[in-house]
Structure formats: structure tokens, C-alpha cells
Coordinates of C-alpha atoms and ligand atoms in Angstrom, one line a residue:
M241 CA -15.6 15.0 1.8
T242 CA -12.5 13.5 0.1
S243 CA -11.6 10.0 1.1
R244 CA -7.9 10.0 2.0
N245 CA -7.5 6.3 1.3
D246 CA -7.4 6.4 -2.4
S247 CA -5.7 8.8 -4.8
Y248 CA -7.7 9.9 -7.8
T249 CA -7.2 12.2 -10.7
L250 CA -9.4 15.0 -12.1
Y251 CA -8.9 16.5 -15.6
G252 CA -9.3 20.0 -16.9
T253 CA -8.1 22.6 -19.3
S254 CA -4.6 23.9 -18.5
L255 CA -4.4 27.7 -18.6
S256 CA -0.9 27.9 -17.4
R257 CA 1.8 25.2 -17.5
G258 CA 4.1 24.0 -14.7
R259 CA 3.6 21.5 -11.8
A260 CA 3.1 22.2 -8.2
Y261 CA 2.5 20.2 -5.0
G262 CA 0.6 21.7 -2.1
L263 CA -2.2 21.4 0.2
A264 CA -5.7 22.3 -0.9
L265 CA -7.3 25.7 0.2
Q266 CA -11.0 26.3 -0.8
F267 CA -10.9 30.0 -1.3
D268 CA -13.7 31.4 0.6
E269 CA -12.4 34.6 2.1
D270 CA -15.4 35.1 4.5
A271 CA -14.8 31.7 6.1
H272 CA -11.1 32.2 6.4
V273 CA -10.8 35.7 7.6
L274 CA -14.0 37.2 8.8
E275 CA -15.3 34.7 11.1
P276 CA -12.5 34.6 13.8
K277 CA -12.3 38.3 13.8
L278 CA -15.9 38.9 14.8
L279 CA -15.4 37.8 18.4
P280 CA -16.7 40.4 20.8
H281 CA -13.9 42.4 22.5
D282 CA -14.0 43.4 26.1
E283 CA -12.1 46.6 25.9
S284 CA -12.5 50.3 26.5
R285 CA -13.6 52.8 23.7
E286 CA -10.2 54.4 23.9
D287 CA -8.3 51.1 23.6
A288 CA -10.5 50.1 20.7
L289 CA -9.9 53.3 18.9
N290 CA -6.2 52.9 19.6
R291 CA -6.3 49.4 18.2
L292 CA -8.0 50.7 15.1
D293 CA -5.4 53.3 14.6
T294 CA -2.7 50.7 14.9
A295 CA -4.3 48.6 12.3
F296 CA -4.5 51.5 9.9
D297 CA -0.8 52.1 10.4
R298 CA 0.1 48.5 9.9
T299 CA -2.0 48.3 6.8
R300 CA -0.5 51.5 5.4
K301 CA 3.0 50.2 6.1
Q302 CA 2.3 46.8 4.6
L303 CA 1.0 48.4 1.4
N304 CA 4.0 50.7 1.2
E305 CA 6.3 47.7 1.7
L306 CA 4.6 45.7 -0.8
M307 CA 5.1 48.5 -3.3
S308 CA 8.7 49.0 -2.6
H309 CA 9.9 45.5 -1.8
G310 CA 7.4 43.2 -3.6
S311 CA 8.4 40.8 -6.2
E312 CA 10.2 42.4 -9.2
R313 CA 8.2 40.2 -11.5
F314 CA 4.9 41.7 -10.4
E315 CA 6.1 45.2 -9.8
D316 CA 3.7 46.8 -12.3
V317 CA 0.8 44.9 -11.0
I318 CA 1.6 45.5 -7.3
E319 CA 1.9 49.2 -8.0
L320 CA -1.4 49.3 -9.7
V321 CA -3.4 47.3 -7.2
F322 CA -1.9 48.5 -4.0
R323 CA -1.6 52.1 -4.8
A324 CA -5.3 52.1 -5.3
H325 CA -5.7 50.4 -1.9
L326 CA -3.6 53.0 -0.2
L327 CA -5.8 55.8 -1.7
M328 CA -8.9 53.9 -0.5
L329 CA -7.6 53.6 3.0
D330 CA -7.7 57.3 3.5
D331 CA -10.8 57.9 1.5
E332 CA -13.8 59.3 3.4
M333 CA -16.1 56.5 1.9
F334 CA -13.8 53.8 3.4
G335 CA -11.4 54.8 6.0
G336 CA -13.4 57.8 7.1
R337 CA -16.5 55.8 7.5
I338 CA -14.8 53.0 9.5
R339 CA -13.4 55.6 12.0
K340 CA -16.7 57.3 12.3
L341 CA -18.6 54.0 13.1
A342 CA -16.0 53.1 15.6
G343 CA -16.3 56.5 17.2
E344 CA -20.0 56.0 17.4
G345 CA -19.4 52.8 19.6
L346 CA -19.1 49.9 17.2
T347 CA -16.2 47.5 17.8
P348 CA -13.5 48.2 15.2
E349 CA -14.1 44.8 13.7
R350 CA -17.9 45.5 13.3
A351 CA -17.1 49.0 11.9
V352 CA -14.9 47.5 9.2
T353 CA -17.1 44.6 8.2
D354 CA -20.3 46.9 8.1
T355 CA -18.3 49.3 5.9
I356 CA -17.0 46.5 3.6
E357 CA -20.5 45.1 3.2
D358 CA -22.3 48.4 2.7
L359 CA -19.7 49.7 0.3
A360 CA -19.0 46.5 -1.6
G361 CA -22.7 45.7 -1.7
S362 CA -23.7 49.1 -3.1
I363 CA -20.9 48.9 -5.7
A364 CA -21.7 45.3 -6.7
D365 CA -25.5 46.2 -6.9
A366 CA -24.7 48.2 -9.9
G367 CA -24.6 44.7 -11.6
H368 CA -21.7 45.0 -14.0
T369 CA -18.7 42.8 -14.0
L370 CA -16.3 45.6 -13.5
T371 CA -18.1 47.0 -10.5
A372 CA -18.3 43.5 -9.0
E373 CA -14.5 43.4 -9.4
K374 CA -14.2 46.7 -7.7
A375 CA -16.3 45.4 -4.7
E376 CA -13.7 42.6 -4.5
D377 CA -11.1 45.4 -4.0
V378 CA -13.0 46.9 -1.1
R379 CA -13.2 43.4 0.6
D380 CA -9.6 42.7 -0.1
L381 CA -8.5 45.9 1.7
G382 CA -11.1 45.4 4.4
Y383 CA -9.7 41.8 5.1
R384 CA -6.2 43.1 5.4
L385 CA -7.5 45.7 7.9
L386 CA -9.2 43.0 9.8
S387 CA -6.2 40.9 10.0
N388 CA -4.3 43.8 11.3
L389 CA -6.7 44.4 14.1
A390 CA -5.7 41.1 15.6
A391 CA -3.0 41.5 18.4
D392 CA -0.9 39.1 16.4
P393 CA -1.5 39.6 12.8
P394 CA -0.5 36.8 10.4
T395 CA 2.8 37.6 8.8
R396 CA 2.3 35.4 5.6
A397 CA -0.6 35.4 3.4
F398 CA -2.7 32.3 4.2
V399 CA -2.7 31.3 0.5
A400 CA 1.2 30.9 0.4
G401 CA 2.3 27.5 -0.8
K402 CA -1.3 26.2 -1.2
I403 CA -3.2 24.9 -4.2
V404 CA -6.0 27.4 -4.2
L405 CA -9.5 26.2 -5.4
L406 CA -11.8 29.0 -6.6
E407 CA -15.4 29.2 -7.7
H408 CA -15.1 32.6 -9.2
V409 CA -12.2 34.9 -9.8
F410 CA -11.4 38.2 -11.4
P411 CA -8.2 38.8 -13.3
S412 CA -6.8 41.1 -10.7
E413 CA -7.6 38.5 -8.0
L414 CA -5.7 35.9 -10.0
L415 CA -2.7 38.1 -9.9
R416 CA -3.0 38.9 -6.2
L417 CA -3.1 35.1 -5.4
A418 CA 0.1 34.6 -7.4
I419 CA 1.8 37.6 -5.7
D420 CA 0.7 36.2 -2.3
G421 CA 2.6 33.0 -3.2
A422 CA -0.1 30.5 -4.1
A423 CA 1.5 27.4 -5.6
G424 CA -1.2 26.8 -8.1
L425 CA -4.8 27.6 -8.9
V426 CA -7.8 25.4 -9.8
L427 CA -10.8 27.3 -11.2
M428 CA -14.0 25.5 -10.8
E429 CA -16.7 26.0 -13.3
V430 CA -15.4 29.5 -13.9
A431 CA -16.3 31.2 -17.2
V432 CA -12.8 31.6 -18.6
T433 CA -12.7 34.9 -20.4
A434 CA -10.0 35.7 -22.9
H435 CA -8.3 37.8 -20.3
L436 CA -8.4 35.2 -17.6
S437 CA -6.9 32.8 -20.1
I438 CA -4.3 35.2 -21.4
L439 CA -3.3 36.4 -17.9
S440 CA -3.0 32.9 -16.4
H441 CA 0.0 32.4 -18.8
S442 CA 1.8 35.3 -17.1
L443 CA 1.4 34.1 -13.5
G444 CA 4.3 31.7 -13.3
V445 CA 2.2 29.1 -11.5
P446 CA 0.1 26.3 -13.0
V447 CA -3.7 27.2 -13.5
L448 CA -6.3 24.6 -14.3
A449 CA -9.9 25.3 -15.3
T450 CA -12.1 22.3 -14.4
S451 CA -15.9 21.6 -14.8
W452 CA -15.8 18.9 -12.1
G453 CA -18.1 20.0 -9.4
S454 CA -16.4 17.4 -7.0
V455 CA -13.5 19.8 -6.6
R456 CA -15.7 21.7 -4.4
N457 CA -15.8 18.7 -1.9
I458 CA -12.0 18.6 -1.6
S459 CA -11.2 19.4 2.0
D460 CA -8.8 22.0 3.0
G461 CA -5.4 20.5 3.7
T462 CA -5.8 17.6 1.2
P463 CA -2.4 17.0 -0.6
L464 CA -2.7 17.9 -4.3
L465 CA -0.4 17.6 -7.2
L466 CA -1.4 20.0 -10.0
D467 CA 0.0 19.4 -13.3
G468 CA -0.5 22.3 -15.7
N469 CA 1.5 20.5 -18.4
T470 CA -1.1 17.7 -18.7
G471 CA -4.2 19.3 -17.4
R472 CA -4.4 17.0 -14.4
L473 CA -5.3 17.5 -10.7
E474 CA -4.2 14.5 -8.6
V475 CA -6.0 14.3 -5.4
L476 CA -3.7 12.3 -3.1
A477 CA -4.2 9.9 -0.5
D478 CA -2.1 10.5 2.6
A479 CA 0.2 7.6 2.0
D480 CA 0.9 8.7 -1.7
A481 CA 1.4 12.3 -0.4
V482 CA 4.0 11.0 2.1
N483 CA 5.8 9.0 -0.7
L484 CA 5.7 11.9 -3.0
S485 CA 7.1 14.4 -0.5
S486 CA 9.8 12.0 0.6
S487 CA 10.8 11.2 -3.0
K488 CA 10.5 14.8 -4.2
P489 CA 10.8 17.7 -1.8
D490 CA 8.1 20.3 -2.0
E491 CA 10.4 23.0 -3.1
E492 CA 11.6 20.9 -6.0
I493 CA 8.1 20.5 -7.3
A494 CA 7.1 24.0 -6.5
T495 CA 10.0 25.4 -8.6
D496 CA 8.7 23.3 -11.6
S497 CA 5.8 25.9 -11.7
L498 CA 8.4 28.5 -12.6
H499 CA 9.5 26.8 -15.7
G500 CA 9.5 29.1 -18.6
I501 CA 9.7 32.1 -16.3
D502 CA 13.1 31.9 -14.8
Q503 CA 14.6 29.7 -17.5
P504 CA 15.0 31.5 -20.8
A505 CA 14.6 28.5 -23.1
G506 CA 17.0 29.1 -26.0
S507 CA 18.9 32.3 -25.7
R508 CA 19.4 34.7 -28.6
E509 CA 23.0 34.1 -28.6
T510 CA 22.9 30.3 -28.6
V511 CA 20.4 29.4 -31.3
E512 CA 20.2 31.4 -34.5
S513 CA 16.7 31.5 -36.1
L514 CA 18.1 31.5 -39.6
T515 CA 16.4 29.8 -42.4
A516 CA 18.1 29.2 -45.8
E517 CA 17.4 32.8 -46.9
G518 CA 16.9 35.0 -44.0
S519 CA 15.8 35.2 -40.5
V520 CA 12.4 35.2 -38.9
K521 CA 12.4 37.1 -35.6
V522 CA 11.1 35.5 -32.6
L523 CA 9.3 38.1 -30.6
A524 CA 7.6 38.0 -27.2
S525 CA 4.0 38.6 -26.5
V526 CA 3.8 40.5 -23.2
N527 CA 1.0 40.9 -20.9
I528 CA 2.5 42.2 -17.7
L529 CA 6.1 42.9 -16.7
A530 CA 6.7 39.4 -15.6
D531 CA 6.5 38.3 -19.2
A532 CA 8.9 40.9 -20.4
L533 CA 11.4 39.8 -17.7
A534 CA 10.8 36.2 -18.7
A535 CA 11.6 37.0 -22.3
V536 CA 14.3 39.6 -22.1
D537 CA 17.2 37.1 -22.5
S538 CA 15.6 35.1 -25.3
A539 CA 13.4 37.2 -27.4
D540 CA 14.3 39.4 -30.5
G541 CA 12.0 42.0 -29.3
I542 CA 8.4 42.5 -28.2
G543 CA 5.8 41.7 -30.9
L544 CA 2.8 42.3 -28.9
Y545 CA 2.4 44.3 -25.6
R546 CA -1.2 44.0 -24.5
S547 CA -1.5 47.6 -23.1
E548 CA -5.1 47.0 -21.7
F549 CA -3.9 44.9 -18.8
P550 CA -2.8 47.8 -16.7
F551 CA -6.3 49.3 -17.2
I552 CA -7.9 46.0 -16.3
I553 CA -5.7 45.6 -13.3
R554 CA -6.6 49.1 -12.1
K555 CA -10.2 48.6 -13.2
G556 CA -10.4 52.0 -14.8
L557 CA -8.6 54.5 -17.0
L558 CA -5.0 55.4 -16.2
D559 CA -3.5 58.9 -16.7
E560 CA -0.7 59.6 -19.3
Q561 CA 2.1 59.6 -16.7
T562 CA 1.1 56.3 -15.1
Q563 CA 1.1 54.7 -18.5
Y564 CA 4.3 56.3 -19.4
H565 CA 6.1 54.7 -16.5
I566 CA 4.8 51.3 -17.3
Y567 CA 5.6 51.4 -21.0
R568 CA 9.0 53.1 -20.4
H569 CA 10.1 50.3 -18.1
I570 CA 9.5 47.7 -20.7
V571 CA 10.8 49.7 -23.6
T572 CA 14.1 50.3 -21.6
M573 CA 14.4 46.6 -20.8
F574 CA 14.3 45.8 -24.5
S575 CA 16.5 48.7 -25.6
G576 CA 18.0 48.2 -29.0
R577 CA 15.4 45.8 -30.0
E578 CA 12.0 46.4 -31.6
V579 CA 9.1 47.0 -29.3
T580 CA 5.5 46.8 -30.4
L581 CA 3.0 48.5 -28.1
R582 CA -0.6 47.7 -28.9
T583 CA -3.2 50.3 -28.1
A584 CA -5.8 49.0 -25.6
D585 CA -8.0 46.2 -26.8
I586 CA -10.8 47.0 -24.4
G587 CA -14.3 45.6 -25.0
G588 CA -15.6 42.1 -26.1
D589 CA -15.0 40.1 -22.8
K590 CA -12.0 42.2 -22.1
I591 CA -14.3 44.4 -20.2
L592 CA -13.5 47.8 -18.7
E593 CA -16.5 50.2 -18.9
D594 CA -19.4 50.0 -16.5
E595 CA -21.7 51.2 -19.2
S596 CA -20.6 48.7 -21.8
A597 CA -23.0 46.0 -20.9
E598 CA -23.7 45.1 -24.6
A599 CA -25.9 42.4 -25.8
N600 CA -23.2 41.2 -28.2
P601 CA -19.9 42.4 -26.7
F602 CA -17.6 40.6 -29.2
L603 CA -19.3 42.6 -32.0
G604 CA -19.5 45.8 -29.9
V605 CA -17.3 48.7 -29.0
R606 CA -14.0 46.8 -28.8
G607 CA -10.3 47.6 -29.6
I608 CA -9.7 50.5 -31.9
R609 CA -13.5 51.3 -31.9
F610 CA -13.4 51.8 -28.2
S611 CA -10.2 54.1 -28.6
L612 CA -11.8 56.1 -31.3
A613 CA -15.0 56.6 -29.3
N614 CA -13.0 57.7 -26.2
R615 CA -10.6 60.2 -27.7
P616 CA -9.1 61.7 -24.5
M617 CA -8.2 58.2 -23.4
F618 CA -6.7 57.4 -26.9
R619 CA -4.7 60.6 -26.8
D620 CA -3.3 59.9 -23.3
Q621 CA -2.3 56.5 -24.4
L622 CA -0.7 57.6 -27.6
R623 CA 1.2 60.4 -25.9
A624 CA 2.4 57.8 -23.2
M625 CA 3.6 55.4 -25.9
L626 CA 5.4 58.1 -27.9
R627 CA 7.1 59.4 -24.8
A628 CA 8.1 55.9 -23.6
G629 CA 9.4 55.1 -27.0
D630 CA 11.9 58.0 -27.1
G631 CA 15.2 56.6 -28.6
A632 CA 13.6 53.1 -29.1
D633 CA 12.5 51.1 -32.2
L634 CA 8.9 51.8 -31.4
R635 CA 6.0 50.3 -33.2
I636 CA 2.4 51.2 -32.4
M637 CA -0.2 48.6 -33.2
L638 CA -4.0 49.0 -33.5
P639 CA -6.1 46.1 -32.4
M640 CA -9.5 44.9 -33.9
V641 CA -9.2 47.2 -37.0
S642 CA -12.2 46.5 -39.2
T643 CA -11.7 49.1 -42.0
V644 CA -9.1 51.3 -43.4
E645 CA -11.0 54.4 -42.2
E646 CA -10.2 53.4 -38.6
V647 CA -6.5 53.3 -39.5
L648 CA -6.7 56.9 -41.1
E649 CA -8.5 58.3 -38.0
A650 CA -6.0 56.7 -35.7
R651 CA -3.2 58.0 -37.8
A652 CA -4.6 61.5 -37.7
E653 CA -4.8 61.2 -33.9
L654 CA -1.2 60.0 -33.8
D655 CA 0.0 62.9 -36.0
R656 CA -1.8 65.3 -33.7
C657 CA 0.0 63.8 -30.6
L658 CA 3.3 64.0 -32.4
A659 CA 2.7 67.7 -33.2
E660 CA 1.7 68.4 -29.7
L661 CA 4.7 66.8 -28.0
A662 CA 6.9 68.5 -30.5
A663 CA 5.4 72.0 -29.7
E664 CA 5.7 71.2 -26.0
Q665 CA 9.4 70.1 -26.6
T666 CA 8.7 66.9 -24.6
P667 CA 11.1 64.1 -25.5
H668 CA 9.4 61.5 -27.6
N669 CA 9.8 59.1 -30.5
T670 CA 9.3 61.2 -33.6
E671 CA 9.1 58.4 -36.1
P672 CA 7.0 55.5 -34.7
K673 CA 5.9 52.9 -37.1
L674 CA 2.1 52.4 -37.2
G675 CA 0.7 49.0 -37.7
A676 CA -2.7 47.2 -37.8
M677 CA -3.7 43.8 -36.5
I678 CA -5.5 41.8 -39.0
E679 CA -7.9 39.8 -36.9
I680 CA -11.4 40.5 -38.4
P681 CA -12.7 39.1 -41.6
S682 CA -13.4 42.6 -43.1
A683 CA -9.8 43.6 -42.4
A684 CA -8.6 40.4 -44.0
V685 CA -10.5 41.1 -47.2
G686 CA -9.5 44.8 -47.0
A687 CA -5.8 44.1 -46.2
D688 CA -4.6 45.7 -49.5
E689 CA -6.1 49.1 -48.4
I690 CA -4.9 48.7 -44.8
A691 CA -1.4 47.7 -45.9
A692 CA -1.3 50.9 -48.1
E693 CA -1.8 53.0 -45.0
T694 CA 0.3 51.2 -42.4
D695 CA 4.0 50.4 -41.8
F696 CA 3.4 46.7 -40.9
L697 CA 0.7 44.2 -40.5
S698 CA 0.2 41.6 -37.7
I699 CA -2.1 38.7 -38.1
G700 CA -3.9 37.9 -34.8
M701 CA -4.7 34.3 -35.1
N702 CA -6.8 34.1 -31.9
D703 CA -9.4 36.4 -33.1
L704 CA -9.1 35.8 -36.8
V705 CA -10.1 32.1 -36.3
M706 CA -12.9 33.1 -33.9
Y707 CA -14.4 35.7 -36.2
M708 CA -13.9 33.8 -39.5
L709 CA -15.3 30.5 -38.3
A710 CA -17.8 32.0 -35.9
V711 CA -16.4 30.1 -33.0
D712 CA -16.0 31.6 -29.6
R713 CA -12.3 31.4 -28.6
T714 CA -13.2 31.1 -25.0
N715 CA -15.7 28.3 -25.3
A716 CA -14.0 25.0 -24.3
R717 CA -17.0 23.1 -25.8
L718 CA -16.0 24.3 -29.2
T719 CA -12.4 23.3 -29.2
E720 CA -13.1 20.8 -32.0
H721 CA -14.5 23.6 -34.2
Y722 CA -11.7 26.1 -33.5
R723 CA -9.5 25.1 -36.3
T724 CA -6.4 27.2 -36.9
Y725 CA -5.4 25.1 -39.8
H726 CA -8.8 25.2 -41.5
P727 CA -8.2 25.7 -45.3
V728 CA -10.2 28.9 -45.2
I729 CA -8.0 30.3 -42.4
V730 CA -4.9 29.1 -44.2
R731 CA -5.9 30.9 -47.4
T732 CA -6.8 34.0 -45.6
V733 CA -3.5 34.2 -43.8
A734 CA -1.9 33.7 -47.2
A735 CA -3.9 36.4 -48.7
I736 CA -3.0 38.8 -46.0
A737 CA 0.6 38.0 -46.4
D738 CA 0.3 38.8 -50.1
S739 CA -1.2 42.1 -49.3
A740 CA 1.7 43.0 -47.0
T741 CA 4.2 41.8 -49.5
N742 CA 2.7 43.6 -52.5
A743 CA 2.6 46.9 -50.3
G744 CA 6.2 46.3 -49.5
I745 CA 5.7 46.2 -45.7
P746 CA 6.6 43.4 -43.3
F747 CA 4.0 41.2 -41.5
S748 CA 4.1 39.1 -38.4
V749 CA 1.9 36.4 -36.9
C750 CA 0.7 36.5 -33.2
G751 CA -1.8 34.6 -31.1
E752 CA -1.5 31.1 -29.9
A753 CA -1.2 29.6 -33.3
A754 CA 1.9 31.7 -34.0
A755 CA 3.9 29.0 -32.1
D756 CA 2.2 26.0 -33.7
P757 CA 5.0 23.8 -34.9
L758 CA 2.8 22.6 -37.8
L759 CA 1.9 26.1 -38.9
L760 CA 5.4 27.6 -38.5
P761 CA 6.8 26.2 -41.9
F762 CA 3.7 27.8 -43.5
Y763 CA 4.4 31.2 -42.0
V764 CA 8.0 31.0 -43.0
G765 CA 7.1 30.0 -46.4
L766 CA 4.8 33.1 -46.8
G767 CA 7.7 35.4 -45.8
A768 CA 6.7 36.3 -42.3
G769 CA 9.2 38.7 -40.7
A770 CA 8.4 37.6 -37.2
V771 CA 6.3 35.6 -35.0
S772 CA 5.2 36.7 -31.6
V773 CA 4.8 34.0 -28.9
A774 CA 4.5 33.5 -25.3
P775 CA 7.8 33.8 -23.4
E776 CA 8.0 30.1 -22.6
Q777 CA 7.5 29.2 -26.3
I778 CA 10.4 31.2 -27.6
G779 CA 13.1 28.5 -27.3
D780 CA 11.0 25.8 -29.0
V781 CA 9.8 28.2 -31.7
R782 CA 13.3 29.4 -32.4
R783 CA 14.6 25.8 -32.6
R784 CA 11.8 24.8 -35.0
I785 CA 12.5 27.8 -37.2
A786 CA 16.2 27.0 -37.3
S787 CA 15.4 23.4 -38.4
L788 CA 13.4 24.5 -41.5
D789 CA 14.5 24.6 -45.1
I790 CA 13.2 27.7 -46.8
D791 CA 12.4 26.1 -50.1
S792 CA 10.4 23.4 -48.6
C793 CA 8.5 26.0 -46.6
R794 CA 7.7 28.0 -49.8
D795 CA 6.5 24.9 -51.6
L796 CA 4.3 24.1 -48.6
A797 CA 2.9 27.7 -48.5
D798 CA 2.1 27.3 -52.2
H799 CA 0.6 24.0 -51.9
V800 CA -1.7 24.6 -48.9
R801 CA -3.4 27.5 -50.7
T802 CA -5.0 24.8 -53.0
V803 CA -6.1 22.4 -50.2
R804 CA -9.8 22.2 -49.8
T805 CA -10.7 20.1 -46.8
V806 CA -9.5 19.9 -43.2
Q807 CA -8.4 16.3 -43.7
E808 CA -6.2 17.2 -46.7
M809 CA -4.8 20.1 -44.8
D810 CA -3.9 17.8 -42.0
I811 CA -1.9 15.6 -44.4
A812 CA -0.3 18.6 -46.1
L813 CA 0.9 20.2 -42.8
S814 CA 2.1 16.9 -41.5
T815 CA 4.6 16.5 -44.2
M816 CA 6.8 19.0 -42.4
A817 CA 5.8 17.9 -39.0
P818 CA 8.5 17.7 -36.3
R819 CA 8.3 14.7 -33.9
E820 CA 5.6 15.2 -31.3
A821 CA 4.0 18.2 -32.9
G822 CA 0.7 19.3 -31.4
R823 CA -2.3 21.2 -32.5
T824 CA -3.5 24.5 -31.3
G825 CA -6.8 24.4 -29.5
A826 CA -9.3 27.1 -28.5
K827 CA -7.8 30.2 -27.1
Ligands
LIG1018 C1 -5.1 37.7 -31.4 O1 -6.3 38.0 -31.5 O2 -4.5 36.8 -32.0 C2 -4.3 38.5 -30.5 C3 -3.0 38.3 -30.4 O3 -4.9 39.4 -29.7 P1 -5.6 39.0 -28.3 O4 -5.4 37.6 -28.0 O5 -5.1 40.0 -27.3 O6 -7.0 39.2 -28.6
LIG1019 MG1 -7.1 39.8 -30.8

């Protein structure tokens, strides 16, 4: 148990910036929701069945209300998550089974808990990550139903305003906690996959990953100050908590957690990103709708829309129409600006398929390989993107391209979709640009061939660094080895830029290192047409680019090609360092 006499600080890896103050909540759903609901009820069978009907009605109403009146920022996620719950509620396997068991004489609570455990248990027994995540969905809906069986169901989610401490978490759960109003999240010894890490950025609340087992001992109700900017969790003694809350009201601190979401840092109108000879666009990397909203006033467009997120949130494939609505919303929001929709990067640890338990998933069926191996899914996605891009400056981008053949196959599929839509007279974008991400060593070496077959290239620094240096981007223990400014990486990026320039097509840079203040002059000097960065970084990146002199950037880009060691590179890049420039760590 935590002593309330002394405050102390724990450190971790920040996955999402912002600061929040709130009371601790150990997130153990069973303890919080199941236990009190299992009290025996002394009621007639008829009353019990009526109570169950009422709980179903309340649940249905809540889900519908969540979908129609939920937060605009999470509209896409809410629709994907709760639409599935609504369907499950009336499914024979779930709702039907609960009613049957209650009809046979179990209390409504027992009928629900038995169904949750049987169903979630049999799903989770399949043993894959995805199925385990689906089991969480069953539990989530079950708990909602249980809460609604109470005479006086809680009106607010019990996580609202709390700093939630979790031992394991799925991406969709992370979203649900943010939607339910959690002030901040602390992940205890959680394996932080690429998607968990990427998604954390989009939540608008601070998220900290820590390996401190002692977090488990923090009692519920302990006052905590979570600082996602510095990676610190302050466990506060009562006296300090009182001081803090009297000097800075909860709401004021809580709203810190929205920095970068509600405040477009550096609007397009106020700061021009002009260098001496031209402009480098500052585009937004978008995971969910919340990012698009955060960037709409400040970004020159979208440089990377990670289209796999809707699949991951739904935990399965999506039909063309569902995808169309999601993409159209984002495309319309950025009307008049370029929008790059990346086809789904599924695989690696961005898991979707139950069957895809591969011994070496990072070298398995991932990205464009997955799409080419699942043609109906690929076609649905391309058609949805083409339809959503009607009248827009649409770019379709292929992830994890390893050879030019994949580009040729993808282009053939795109052409088939274009012909099909034209024959059907379905409105669509007739001239989409097709681009490839260069993030695998073979694609970097083969960039000339790929550039000859595409309309643009985008250098994906997160994966390029991982695959070139053989350093897992998700392994916090390897941060020291994950060097975005390694001479080999720098030379490779320069060579990719040459391939694009020689082919007469533009290139951009994305991934965490795209916003690195030390690398920005290098990208500018190479002639990058754009960088794509997280919404909260747009203002800083725009200001940094505006401060650069193009000739110095070109000199730097020439010089760093000849640098041989990390130490020399450090010195070379530092010559153009802004004050307080930082390094990019593992991603
Ligand atoms: C990258 O690899 O740099 C990238 C932007 O893609 P993701 O992070 O989605 O793999
Ligand atoms: Mg990538």
C-alpha cells in the first residue's frame, strides 16, 4: 500500500504528452463492476425478466446515444466500437443466450455473467491476440448490461476524471477509456506495440508506460499527477495533493492534457513555411478522426492517414461502404488540400488476422503483402478510397513495399477498380496519384525502379530505421541503438531523395523523425516536398522550417553524405541545431 505521508515520483516512457491530475484507479473490471452485482435477488421470476428487459432497453438506448451524441473527436471510433456492441446485444449467442438462461431460472445477473464468461472464455481460448481482444468486447458489453440491471445504474463511467492504471490493454480499450473521460493512463509493464504507441498520441490524454511494478501497489483514490511531457508520475501525499488542488484547480490541470488537440499550434495563415527557395509542406499524420480535427486548422494537408486503425478498432475487416464513410469524412474536412490515404498496414505487430500468428511477424505478411494476399479486401479498400476522394486531391500510398513488382500489382488492381467504378458510373476520383512508402531496405536500394512506377515516394522513418539497423522500434531497451541520424540511415535517405528527384517525382518524410529539429534542415536540403508529422508537432515544425536558410540546408545535406560515424554526424547536425533541440528515440 502507498504511504500517504511522502510524495514520490516514478518515471516511464511517455506515449502521449499532456499533464493531468486525478485520483488513481486500478483498472480491474471484475473487481469494480462484477462483485456488487452478484448479490442474490429476492424477486419473482416475472420481475426478474422485466428487470432484464429494462436493462436491455437501457443498454440499447445508451449505445444509440453514444453513437449519436458522443464526442465529435471520437465519432469514428464510437461508431465502430458501439455499432458492433449493438449488433451483439441482439445476437443469439449473446442476448439470446442471456434471455434463455434467465428464462430457465437463473438470476439476470448470473445469466449475464455466465454468458460473458462462457463466450469470452471460448473466444479467448483460441489463443490469439485478436480473439483475446474480441473477448474484451464481450466483457465490456456484459458489464454495461450488468450496470443497467441495478435499480439505479451509474450515469457516469467510473473511470471519468481518474488516472487509470492498467496491467494489460488493447488498442480499442485504450480508446474506450479516453472516450469515457479518463484523465490519464498509466500502463504497467505492458508490451507497447507500434499501434498502442501510435494510438496513444491520438487520445488527447497523457499516457505513460512504466516498468515499475510498484505502480500495482498504488491504492485507488491516491492523488496522482501524471506528466506526459516529462514521463513522470508523481504519487502525491495527501498534504501535497491539497496544496496542488488549492493552487491549481483540477480542471486547469486536466485541460493541460488537451494541449495540441484543441490548440492548433501555428495556423496555416500565421506562419509561412517558406525557405529561401520554396516551400516545404507541413502535413498531418492522422490515425483517427480526432487527429484530423486537431490538424485541420494548421496542416497543409494529410501526409499519412493510417487506414488500418478502423480495422483494428473493429477487430475485423470492414465493408466498402463503412470505409467510404470514414474516409469521406476526413477527405471532406481537408477539402482543397492534398490527402494521402495509406492502404492498410496490417501485420507485424499491427495484428488483425487470427490465423496470422507468425513466428516472425515483422518479416511476415504485413502491409502491401497482406493486401495483395487478400484481394477482395484490397479491392474494397481501393474502391472506398477512390469514391471518398471524388473531387479531392487524392493520393493513395502503399505501405511496406519491398519490390517494384508489388507496386505494379497494386497499380493493376487500382486500374481495375477505376475501370469498374467508371463502368458502374459511380462517382469517384479518376486521377488518383499512387505512391509508395520507402521503409524497407530492399525498397531503399530499389528506389529508382519504384520511383519510375509511382507518382510520389514517402520515406517512412519509423520502419526504415528499424529494418536497416535491425532494431525493434517498440523495444524501449534498444532506444540507444535506434539511431535516426546514423550515417547509414542519413545516406540511405539521401539516396532515396536522389531516386525521386531523378525520376521527377516529389518525396516526403514521415514517421517520428520527420519532426526532428536536427534532421529537418537535412530533409529541406535534400529537396523534400513535405514532412508529415503528428498534429501537435505542426506548429513547431513549421516555425523550424521557416527559420532555415536553404543554402545552408543544401550544404548540410551534401556534407552529411560523407560523414562516417555517429559522433561526427552528431557534430554535423548540431551546426544547425536550434536551441533546445532534441533527439528522436525509439518509436
Ligand atoms: C513509418 O514506418 O515511418 C510510418 C510512418 O509508418 P508506421 O509508423 O505506421 O509504420
Ligand atoms: Mg511504417
